[in-house]
Amino acid sequence: MLVGMHPHQDGPLARLRRGHEDLVLDLLRKHGPLSRAELGQHSGLSRTTLSDIVAGLIETGAVVATAPGAAPRRRGRPVEALTLNPSAGQAIGIDFARRAVHVSAVNVAHEVIGSASEPHDPGLPWEERIALAERLVGTLADGALRLDALNAIGVGVVGPVEDAAAEPGSGPGTGPARPCRSADLPALLRKRFDAPVLLDNNTRLAALAEATWGAAAGGQDVLYLRLSHGVGGGLVVAGALHRGAYGLSGEFGHIAVESGDGRCSCGATGCLETVASVGAVLAAYRRAGGHADGLAALLGALEAGDPVALRTLEAAGTHIGTVLAAVCNAVGPGVIVLGGELAAAGPPLFEPVERALRAHIMPISRDRVDLRPAALGETGGALGGIALVLRESPLLSQYPARPG
Amino acid sequence: MLVGMHPHQDGPLARLRRGHEDLVLDLLRKHGPLSRAELGQHSGLSRTTLSDIVAGLIETGAVVATAPGAAPRRRGRPVEALTLNPSAGQAIGIDFARRAVHVSAVNVAHEVIGSASEPHDPGLPWEERIALAERLVGTLADGALRLDALNAIGVGVVGPVEDAAAEPGSGPGTGPARPCRSADLPALLRKRFDAPVLLDNNTRLAALAEATWGAAAGGQDVLYLRLSHGVGGGLVVAGALHRGAYGLSGEFGHIAVESGDGRCSCGATGCLETVASVGAVLAAYRRAGGHADGLAALLGALEAGDPVALRTLEAAGTHIGTVLAAVCNAVGPGVIVLGGELAAAGPPLFEPVERALRAHIMPISRDRVDLRPAALGETGGALGGIALVLRESPLLSQYPARPG
């Protein structure tokens, strides 16, 4: 446990008390601010025990009690909220995307301190990417972030990752599927930042971020689809990031679409990615006689009501909605979040997506799933790295506290 | 906690010790027999603490230590396994299917005591179905099952169920989607058996059973597809039964298939169920000129090499494999289990399923997912009810022990 606590004796009673303290701290880390009643429900501890444990944690400064801020309350006086002490520990997230590094920082009270991004050449060597990340994190620090108090780093990378706590380079995910991975990335980062590292796929992390702070905040079952130069996504299942047996879940871009015959980068044909990526939509627009040198021009044409552009998005949206309906029938999410550059097309994309979704989802589910645009933009992957640390970090409790 | 334990004092040390005992008992309930080393890993307790706790549990008879049975060991002397005392508590599962009641019983050491089934008219009133279940459970008892020591009942029903611990009749799953549900089924069962009741969809429970005792035993990420008069399924995700936001997950039968135009019972068109249910396959066989008055005749024709029958299964299997590939890309299971009456067709079904699966799954996942026939047959739903009790029952720890 990292945050400051009693100097425990090592007798059995002290050990068991520490177990309860860990439980309370863990719940506050996972859920953010909680009332005493909520803490009681989640922990299963009696009121007396909980009161005793919380008093001790407040005394040591690990936990602070605050009246809730601007949140509207239904009735009665404001309820006191318990939260981890914001100065007691912090986490950063880094997203090593194909052509950019994104970083974000959040304190353990779940407050976002800041985010920063910088594009780079896709061929930039890993050492330089890491140096770039360090520089960006430095711009966030600026008085607000104490790098010596980092609890952990959550890191997003391109390609499949099997186990957030595992080192890459082991397991079936290694090799051609990890084109943008430095085998010793976690080790390099640990060395630079002197903190444990958790690693996951950056699109999955964006899904977790949307379910934590974004368009589906608080959602327990969330489907996130990212329409960018590639098409991918992630699932949050019962409140946890879903990985699948081999770290290959959320590959919605490689679900086959009806009458799809385009060759996909994955080696298969007819994948959603071949009709719904930014490049595929631009190519379809040009084939239909439209002129656009890039996505911005296509978005402009949509804005201007260009019928060719609208039909192009209609076709892509129909494929997307059909695939989403299939995934919904399989996993039953409560919220679907659409992100990536193409989502900026707005209603000309969302409307055909929603129509196809409603046409192919089980009728009983039709009014139970919400389709929403992503809220976090390009820093979603980095924020998701932080969400991973706050929710899952097995390392947090294994690493000894460093002097703060 | 139900099984016998020390008569605890209520001081803080005793309360905390009880917490550790509960943890150990819970791990043995969830995992079945474990070695001391495995218990240490799962519980996170120190060797000294664990040794102390286990000694106490063995002394009270809650836990027994056994040398493992016939399981082959790689090397060295057999490792002692700790298990819940088989006589300390038992669970039954009941599957109220559309036209039959299935029951199974397992003791808390995860040993199947027995199973029984009886078909009935689909219109049989609920009171009579419950009486039938009681009678079937009685045939199992026969000296081996102590009904007065039942810890809980896991119950499978047709249609969506949102929360295993919730009473039906509340929430959006109520109404036309629950055609075979008695609103007070859990209450009726509790009254008959004097034990807590957990409820879930019976096809999802069959998925959990296959992942616990069946074709995917021990699997953490399992996709189960049932090809019967309807087509449905279930997902086990990271070792837990997946429910989805509204209890509507695993509806693989209602994923649209390419060029599907058949009207489905769910109200949509083109669902997998319209081409892959037993009835749909029989109808397709007849349309192609085949003669079969039922599934048995069709299976006979396949056995005899009837090319029309083979082509019919080839077409259905291709649709099934394509849908499975879509779900695999989304959720990344390690094992796919095919069950239901149609799965009895064997290779004429499994081969086209596998071909379409491999053609449409991401190439990187091709050799990572195993397709297997279901192993548990028609009692899978009832066994899954028991698996639910053993894995998830929040009631087990809430109900006081009854004198055994």
CSV table of C-alpha atoms in Angstrom, one decimal, chain B residues 34 55 131 134 140 145 182 186 214 227 230 239 257 266 285 303 315 337 346 384 399:
chain,number,residue,atom,x,y,z
B,34,LEU,CA,-6.8,-26.6,-4.1
B,55,ALA,CA,-5.9,-26.1,10.7
B,131,ALA,CA,-43.9,-30.3,-8.1
B,134,GLU,CA,-39.4,-31.6,-6.4
B,140,LEU,CA,-31.6,-37.9,-6.6
B,145,LEU,CA,-28.6,-35.9,-1.1
B,182,SER,CA,-43.8,-17.5,-12.9
B,186,PRO,CA,-38.1,-18.0,-6.5
B,214,GLY,CA,-17.9,-29.7,-19.6
B,227,LEU,CA,-28.5,-25.1,-31.8
B,230,GLY,CA,-34.2,-21.9,-30.9
B,239,GLY,CA,-14.1,-16.8,-15.6
B,257,VAL,CA,-26.7,-13.4,-41.4
B,266,CYS,CA,-37.8,-12.1,-32.1
B,285,TYR,CA,-33.7,-29.9,-46.3
B,303,GLU,CA,-25.1,-40.8,-41.7
B,315,ALA,CA,-25.1,-24.0,-45.7
B,337,VAL,CA,-18.6,-25.0,-27.5
B,346,GLY,CA,-21.2,-34.1,-36.0
B,384,GLY,CA,-25.1,-24.5,-14.7
B,399,TYR,CA,-28.2,-17.2,5.2
